mmCIF file of C-alpha atoms in Angstrom:
data_model
loop_
_atom_site.group_PDB
_atom_site.id
_atom_site.type_symbol
_atom_site.label_atom_id
_atom_site.label_comp_id
_atom_site.label_asym_id
_atom_site.label_seq_id
_atom_site.Cartn_x
_atom_site.Cartn_y
_atom_site.Cartn_z
ATOM 1 C CA UNK A 163 216.984 68.200 -98.881
ATOM 2 C CA UNK A 164 217.072 68.985 -102.716
ATOM 3 C CA UNK A 165 213.752 67.822 -103.440
ATOM 4 C CA UNK A 166 212.329 68.842 -100.700
ATOM 5 C CA UNK A 167 212.949 72.666 -101.130
ATOM 6 C CA UNK A 168 211.643 71.986 -104.740
ATOM 7 C CA UNK A 169 208.540 71.004 -102.763
ATOM 8 C CA UNK A 170 207.967 73.977 -100.806
ATOM 9 C CA UNK A 171 209.876 76.350 -102.754
ATOM 10 C CA UNK A 172 210.878 78.765 -100.310
ATOM 11 C CA UNK A 173 212.712 82.262 -101.478
ATOM 12 C CA UNK A 174 215.179 82.169 -98.262
ATOM 13 C CA UNK A 175 216.460 78.663 -97.222
ATOM 14 C CA UNK A 176 218.696 78.814 -94.048
ATOM 15 C CA UNK A 177 220.226 75.328 -92.991
ATOM 16 C CA UNK A 178 222.127 74.513 -89.860
ATOM 17 C CA UNK A 179 224.789 71.412 -89.499
ATOM 18 C CA UNK A 180 224.796 71.341 -93.085
ATOM 19 C CA UNK A 181 228.805 69.909 -93.171
ATOM 20 C CA UNK A 182 229.269 69.649 -96.422
ATOM 21 C CA UNK A 183 232.590 69.947 -98.464
ATOM 22 C CA UNK A 184 233.257 71.952 -101.256
ATOM 23 C CA UNK A 185 233.040 69.804 -103.650
ATOM 24 C CA UNK A 186 229.719 68.527 -102.387
ATOM 25 C CA UNK A 187 228.890 72.333 -101.858
ATOM 26 C CA UNK A 188 228.917 73.008 -105.650
ATOM 27 C CA UNK A 189 227.188 69.226 -105.785
ATOM 28 C CA UNK A 190 223.760 70.979 -103.923
ATOM 29 C CA UNK A 191 224.493 74.502 -105.963
ATOM 30 C CA UNK A 192 224.014 72.041 -108.799
ATOM 31 C CA UNK A 193 220.152 70.879 -107.611
ATOM 32 C CA UNK A 194 219.498 74.464 -106.897
ATOM 33 C CA UNK A 195 220.349 76.333 -109.540
ATOM 34 C CA UNK A 196 217.233 79.171 -109.211
ATOM 35 C CA UNK A 197 219.135 80.139 -105.265
ATOM 36 C CA UNK A 198 222.450 82.226 -104.731
ATOM 37 C CA UNK A 199 224.139 80.855 -101.802
ATOM 38 C CA UNK A 200 226.215 82.414 -99.003
ATOM 39 C CA UNK A 201 228.291 80.659 -96.581
ATOM 40 C CA UNK A 202 231.306 81.023 -94.498
ATOM 41 C CA UNK A 203 233.731 78.090 -94.772
ATOM 42 C CA UNK A 204 235.443 77.126 -91.956
ATOM 43 C CA UNK A 205 239.192 77.881 -91.722
ATOM 44 C CA UNK A 206 241.600 74.219 -92.826
ATOM 45 C CA UNK A 207 244.602 76.035 -90.759
ATOM 46 C CA UNK A 208 243.240 73.400 -87.649
ATOM 47 C CA UNK A 209 243.804 70.818 -89.894
ATOM 48 C CA UNK A 210 240.759 69.594 -90.512
ATOM 49 C CA UNK A 211 239.128 69.148 -94.453
ATOM 50 C CA UNK A 212 237.435 73.035 -95.583
ATOM 51 C CA UNK A 213 233.730 72.474 -94.968
ATOM 52 C CA UNK A 214 230.760 74.782 -94.738
ATOM 53 C CA UNK A 215 228.662 73.880 -91.165
ATOM 54 C CA UNK A 216 225.439 76.585 -92.168
ATOM 55 C CA UNK A 217 224.243 77.881 -95.418
ATOM 56 C CA UNK A 218 221.312 80.878 -96.909
ATOM 57 C CA UNK A 219 219.950 80.085 -100.369
ATOM 58 C CA UNK A 220 217.817 82.388 -101.911
ATOM 59 C CA UNK A 221 216.276 83.836 -104.157
ATOM 60 C CA UNK A 222 217.107 87.415 -103.929
ATOM 61 C CA UNK A 223 220.014 89.740 -104.379
ATOM 62 C CA UNK A 224 223.244 89.122 -101.949
ATOM 63 C CA UNK A 225 224.465 92.640 -101.618
ATOM 64 C CA UNK A 226 227.521 91.428 -99.941
ATOM 65 C CA UNK A 227 228.906 87.856 -98.989
ATOM 66 C CA UNK A 228 228.079 86.132 -95.700
ATOM 67 C CA UNK A 229 229.957 87.351 -92.365
ATOM 68 C CA UNK A 230 230.474 86.061 -89.366
ATOM 69 C CA UNK A 231 229.717 86.481 -86.299
ATOM 70 C CA UNK A 232 231.170 83.808 -83.666
ATOM 71 C CA UNK A 233 234.802 82.815 -83.339
ATOM 72 C CA UNK A 234 235.041 80.444 -82.103
ATOM 73 C CA UNK A 235 235.610 76.878 -83.302
ATOM 74 C CA UNK A 236 232.907 75.563 -86.124
ATOM 75 C CA UNK A 237 232.127 72.879 -84.155
ATOM 76 C CA UNK A 238 231.084 75.048 -81.028
ATOM 77 C CA UNK A 239 228.676 76.991 -82.477
ATOM 78 C CA UNK A 240 228.383 79.368 -86.075
ATOM 79 C CA UNK A 241 226.295 82.791 -86.517
ATOM 80 C CA UNK A 242 226.636 85.024 -89.682
ATOM 81 C CA UNK A 243 224.765 87.500 -91.579
ATOM 82 C CA UNK A 244 224.194 88.171 -95.188
ATOM 83 C CA UNK A 245 222.216 91.354 -96.552
ATOM 84 C CA UNK A 246 219.747 90.802 -99.440
ATOM 85 C CA UNK A 247 217.640 93.562 -101.584
ATOM 86 C CA UNK A 248 214.007 92.444 -101.723
ATOM 87 C CA UNK A 249 212.378 94.599 -103.457
ATOM 88 C CA UNK A 250 213.246 97.896 -102.442
ATOM 89 C CA UNK A 251 214.695 97.007 -99.390
ATOM 90 C CA UNK A 252 217.265 95.684 -97.121
ATOM 91 C CA UNK A 253 216.896 92.511 -95.043
ATOM 92 C CA UNK A 254 219.277 91.137 -93.207
ATOM 93 C CA UNK A 255 219.128 87.305 -92.420
ATOM 94 C CA UNK A 256 221.409 86.176 -89.438
ATOM 95 C CA UNK A 257 221.265 82.336 -89.616
ATOM 96 C CA UNK A 258 222.677 80.643 -86.260
ATOM 97 C CA UNK A 259 223.635 77.649 -84.654
ATOM 98 C CA UNK A 260 224.007 77.993 -81.331
ATOM 99 C CA UNK A 261 226.530 75.499 -79.309
ATOM 100 C CA UNK A 262 224.765 71.951 -78.315
ATOM 101 C CA UNK A 263 223.657 70.929 -75.009
ATOM 102 C CA UNK A 264 225.786 68.156 -75.123
ATOM 103 C CA UNK A 265 223.167 65.388 -74.543
ATOM 104 C CA UNK A 266 223.068 62.247 -75.833
ATOM 105 C CA UNK A 267 221.005 59.868 -76.997
ATOM 106 C CA UNK A 268 222.162 57.256 -73.693
ATOM 107 C CA UNK A 269 221.527 61.007 -71.082
ATOM 108 C CA UNK A 270 218.412 60.994 -73.165
ATOM 109 C CA UNK A 271 217.111 57.554 -72.014
ATOM 110 C CA UNK A 272 218.468 57.313 -69.150
ATOM 111 C CA UNK A 273 216.525 60.316 -68.043
ATOM 112 C CA UNK A 274 213.023 59.614 -69.973
ATOM 113 C CA UNK A 275 213.349 55.985 -68.837
ATOM 114 C CA UNK A 276 213.620 57.757 -64.872
ATOM 115 C CA UNK A 277 216.557 55.014 -65.075
ATOM 116 C CA UNK A 278 218.284 57.251 -62.373
ATOM 117 C CA UNK A 279 215.710 56.535 -59.593
ATOM 118 C CA UNK A 280 217.103 52.499 -59.732
ATOM 119 C CA UNK A 281 220.550 52.930 -61.452
ATOM 120 C CA UNK A 282 223.344 52.402 -58.769
ATOM 121 C CA UNK A 283 226.128 54.834 -60.677
ATOM 122 C CA UNK A 284 223.205 57.162 -60.873
ATOM 123 C CA UNK A 285 224.553 60.018 -58.829
ATOM 124 C CA UNK A 286 227.572 59.708 -61.304
ATOM 125 C CA UNK A 287 225.420 59.786 -64.198
ATOM 126 C CA UNK A 288 223.148 62.465 -63.335
ATOM 127 C CA UNK A 289 226.132 64.945 -62.562
ATOM 128 C CA UNK A 290 227.748 65.210 -65.560
ATOM 129 C CA UNK A 291 224.828 65.307 -67.611
ATOM 130 C CA UNK A 292 223.722 68.719 -65.726
ATOM 131 C CA UNK A 293 227.131 70.134 -65.670
ATOM 132 C CA UNK A 294 227.567 69.612 -69.251
ATOM 133 C CA UNK A 295 224.281 71.395 -69.444
ATOM 134 C CA UNK A 296 225.349 74.596 -67.197
ATOM 135 C CA UNK A 297 228.624 74.772 -69.117
ATOM 136 C CA UNK A 298 227.614 75.112 -72.087
ATOM 137 C CA UNK A 299 224.678 77.237 -71.215
ATOM 138 C CA UNK A 300 227.649 79.585 -69.995
ATOM 139 C CA UNK A 301 229.069 79.256 -73.748
ATOM 140 C CA UNK A 302 225.606 80.277 -75.416
ATOM 141 C CA UNK A 303 225.092 82.647 -73.279
ATOM 142 C CA UNK A 304 228.672 84.050 -74.090
ATOM 143 C CA UNK A 305 227.061 83.376 -77.863
ATOM 144 C CA UNK A 306 223.997 85.357 -77.440
ATOM 145 C CA UNK A 307 225.454 88.677 -76.377
ATOM 146 C CA UNK A 308 227.536 88.722 -79.469
ATOM 147 C CA UNK A 309 224.644 87.940 -81.584
ATOM 148 C CA UNK A 310 222.416 90.013 -80.019
ATOM 149 C CA UNK A 311 224.776 92.995 -80.277
ATOM 150 C CA UNK A 312 224.456 92.658 -84.137
ATOM 151 C CA UNK A 313 220.752 92.146 -83.922
ATOM 152 C CA UNK A 314 220.960 95.758 -81.712
ATOM 153 C CA UNK A 315 223.256 97.466 -84.373
ATOM 154 C CA UNK A 316 221.456 96.264 -87.891
ATOM 155 C CA UNK A 317 218.717 99.151 -88.385
ATOM 156 C CA UNK A 318 217.131 97.426 -91.504
ATOM 157 C CA UNK A 319 214.518 94.753 -91.759
ATOM 158 C CA UNK A 320 216.289 91.533 -89.890
ATOM 159 C CA UNK A 321 215.284 88.012 -89.780
ATOM 160 C CA UNK A 322 217.239 85.980 -86.546
ATOM 161 C CA UNK A 323 216.319 82.620 -87.485
ATOM 162 C CA UNK A 324 218.125 78.961 -87.000
ATOM 163 C CA UNK A 325 219.118 76.264 -84.003
ATOM 164 C CA UNK A 326 219.519 78.135 -80.876
ATOM 165 C CA UNK A 327 219.883 74.631 -78.603
ATOM 166 C CA UNK A 328 217.724 76.540 -75.666
ATOM 167 C CA UNK A 329 214.043 76.428 -75.193
ATOM 168 C CA UNK A 330 212.099 80.136 -74.962
ATOM 169 C CA UNK A 331 212.401 80.345 -71.401
ATOM 170 C CA UNK A 332 216.052 80.190 -71.352
ATOM 171 C CA UNK A 333 218.111 83.517 -71.068
ATOM 172 C CA UNK A 334 219.450 82.647 -74.664
ATOM 173 C CA UNK A 335 215.896 83.325 -76.266
ATOM 174 C CA UNK A 336 215.708 86.132 -74.430
ATOM 175 C CA UNK A 337 218.352 87.900 -75.127
ATOM 176 C CA UNK A 338 218.748 86.990 -79.134
ATOM 177 C CA UNK A 339 214.607 87.503 -79.499
ATOM 178 C CA UNK A 340 214.743 91.418 -77.626
ATOM 179 C CA UNK A 341 212.971 93.554 -79.761
ATOM 180 C CA UNK A 342 211.493 90.900 -82.312
ATOM 181 C CA UNK A 343 208.738 88.684 -83.289
ATOM 182 C CA UNK A 344 208.408 85.696 -82.535
ATOM 183 C CA UNK A 345 206.685 83.636 -85.480
ATOM 184 C CA UNK A 346 205.548 80.948 -83.744
ATOM 185 C CA UNK A 347 203.714 83.559 -80.805
ATOM 186 C CA UNK A 348 202.281 85.411 -83.906
ATOM 187 C CA UNK A 349 201.182 82.694 -86.326
ATOM 188 C CA UNK A 350 201.504 79.152 -85.171
ATOM 189 C CA UNK A 351 198.787 76.597 -83.507
ATOM 190 C CA UNK A 352 198.526 74.580 -80.482
ATOM 191 C CA UNK A 353 201.983 73.093 -79.423
ATOM 192 C CA UNK A 354 204.819 73.027 -81.211
ATOM 193 C CA UNK A 355 208.479 71.392 -81.513
ATOM 194 C CA UNK A 356 211.009 71.370 -83.078
ATOM 195 C CA UNK A 357 213.694 68.719 -81.562
ATOM 196 C CA UNK A 358 213.046 64.892 -82.839
ATOM 197 C CA UNK A 359 214.022 63.636 -79.563
ATOM 198 C CA UNK A 360 213.604 64.266 -75.512
ATOM 199 C CA UNK A 361 209.476 63.341 -75.879
ATOM 200 C CA UNK A 362 209.275 65.653 -78.574
ATOM 201 C CA UNK A 363 209.095 68.398 -75.794
ATOM 202 C CA UNK A 364 211.778 71.018 -76.897
ATOM 203 C CA UNK A 365 210.955 73.605 -79.246
ATOM 204 C CA UNK A 366 214.766 75.060 -79.745
ATOM 205 C CA UNK A 367 214.767 76.425 -83.577
ATOM 206 C CA UNK A 368 213.146 79.486 -84.369
ATOM 207 C CA UNK A 369 212.648 82.347 -86.820
ATOM 208 C CA UNK A 370 212.261 85.654 -85.347
ATOM 209 C CA UNK A 371 212.110 89.056 -87.177
ATOM 210 C CA UNK A 372 211.397 92.725 -87.423
ATOM 211 C CA UNK A 373 209.461 95.447 -88.263
ATOM 212 C CA UNK A 374 208.236 96.399 -91.498
ATOM 213 C CA UNK A 375 207.757 92.502 -91.181
ATOM 214 C CA UNK A 376 204.698 90.413 -90.312
ATOM 215 C CA UNK A 377 204.490 86.930 -89.786
ATOM 216 C CA UNK A 378 201.621 85.149 -92.345
ATOM 217 C CA UNK A 379 202.189 81.369 -92.122
ATOM 218 C CA UNK A 380 203.793 79.783 -89.267
ATOM 219 C CA UNK A 381 204.583 75.386 -89.777
ATOM 220 C CA UNK A 382 206.373 72.241 -88.422
ATOM 221 C CA UNK A 383 207.209 69.545 -91.135
ATOM 222 C CA UNK A 384 206.803 66.700 -88.495
ATOM 223 C CA UNK A 385 206.681 64.108 -91.937
ATOM 224 C CA UNK A 386 209.748 65.285 -92.827
ATOM 225 C CA UNK A 387 212.934 62.964 -90.974
ATOM 226 C CA UNK A 388 215.983 64.178 -92.367
ATOM 227 C CA UNK A 389 218.162 65.217 -89.205
ATOM 228 C CA UNK A 390 217.005 65.323 -85.830
ATOM 229 C CA UNK A 391 215.336 68.179 -85.724
ATOM 230 C CA UNK A 392 212.653 69.498 -87.752
ATOM 231 C CA UNK A 393 211.942 71.774 -91.017
ATOM 232 C CA UNK A 394 210.239 75.182 -90.089
ATOM 233 C CA UNK A 395 208.706 76.557 -92.859
ATOM 234 C CA UNK A 396 207.513 80.428 -92.079
ATOM 235 C CA UNK A 397 205.882 83.282 -94.605
ATOM 236 C CA UNK A 398 206.559 86.636 -94.276
ATOM 237 C CA UNK A 399 205.481 89.878 -95.522
ATOM 238 C CA UNK A 400 206.221 94.109 -95.369
ATOM 239 C CA UNK A 401 203.781 95.578 -94.099
ATOM 240 C CA UNK A 402 203.786 98.971 -96.598
ATOM 241 C CA UNK A 403 203.742 102.456 -94.306
ATOM 242 C CA UNK A 404 200.685 103.999 -94.452
#
């Protein structure tokens, strides 16, 4: 990961499903000495080890420590915001990892190979998939409502990014993107997907932004396979007032 960061050399890095323990975070920080990390550790009161599920690394000045938006268990989703000083402006970064669909690799293989057409136990399995998908969609919708409140209450520039675990047609996307621009819609070309799996059909990772920012470029790094998601690289700049 550190090697990729040095190659791309971004000013802001938003990472989800980081999952590093405190000592591992210290080693990661040492590999990225030009960056400042802003992150919120999990609450160890649940008996598990302290770890950092998501993090923001930046070359800009951090105006305060990251603040948690969602209050659920860290295993059900995370969202944090941090304000950065960029030039003379304040920009709020909202880094998100919404709750998973809970669709497993076995489920994906079952659906992609159309096993449900011949499997005698398919009815129960399909019902299980649909039930999990529905229940988790409801949970993500509630999370999106909570995050959207923070987005709307922020009066300076905003960058909202991360793994939404939902498609552009979903309630989650519509709720969180309201009033914002989508970097892919502004600068992307052709067909884009960000999830490694499900027949390369899903764009579920996003970079959204508000005025006075504009998008210069959008790219998915399809040759990088460090996780089940592909890295998304976006270049933004401030539009100067006339």
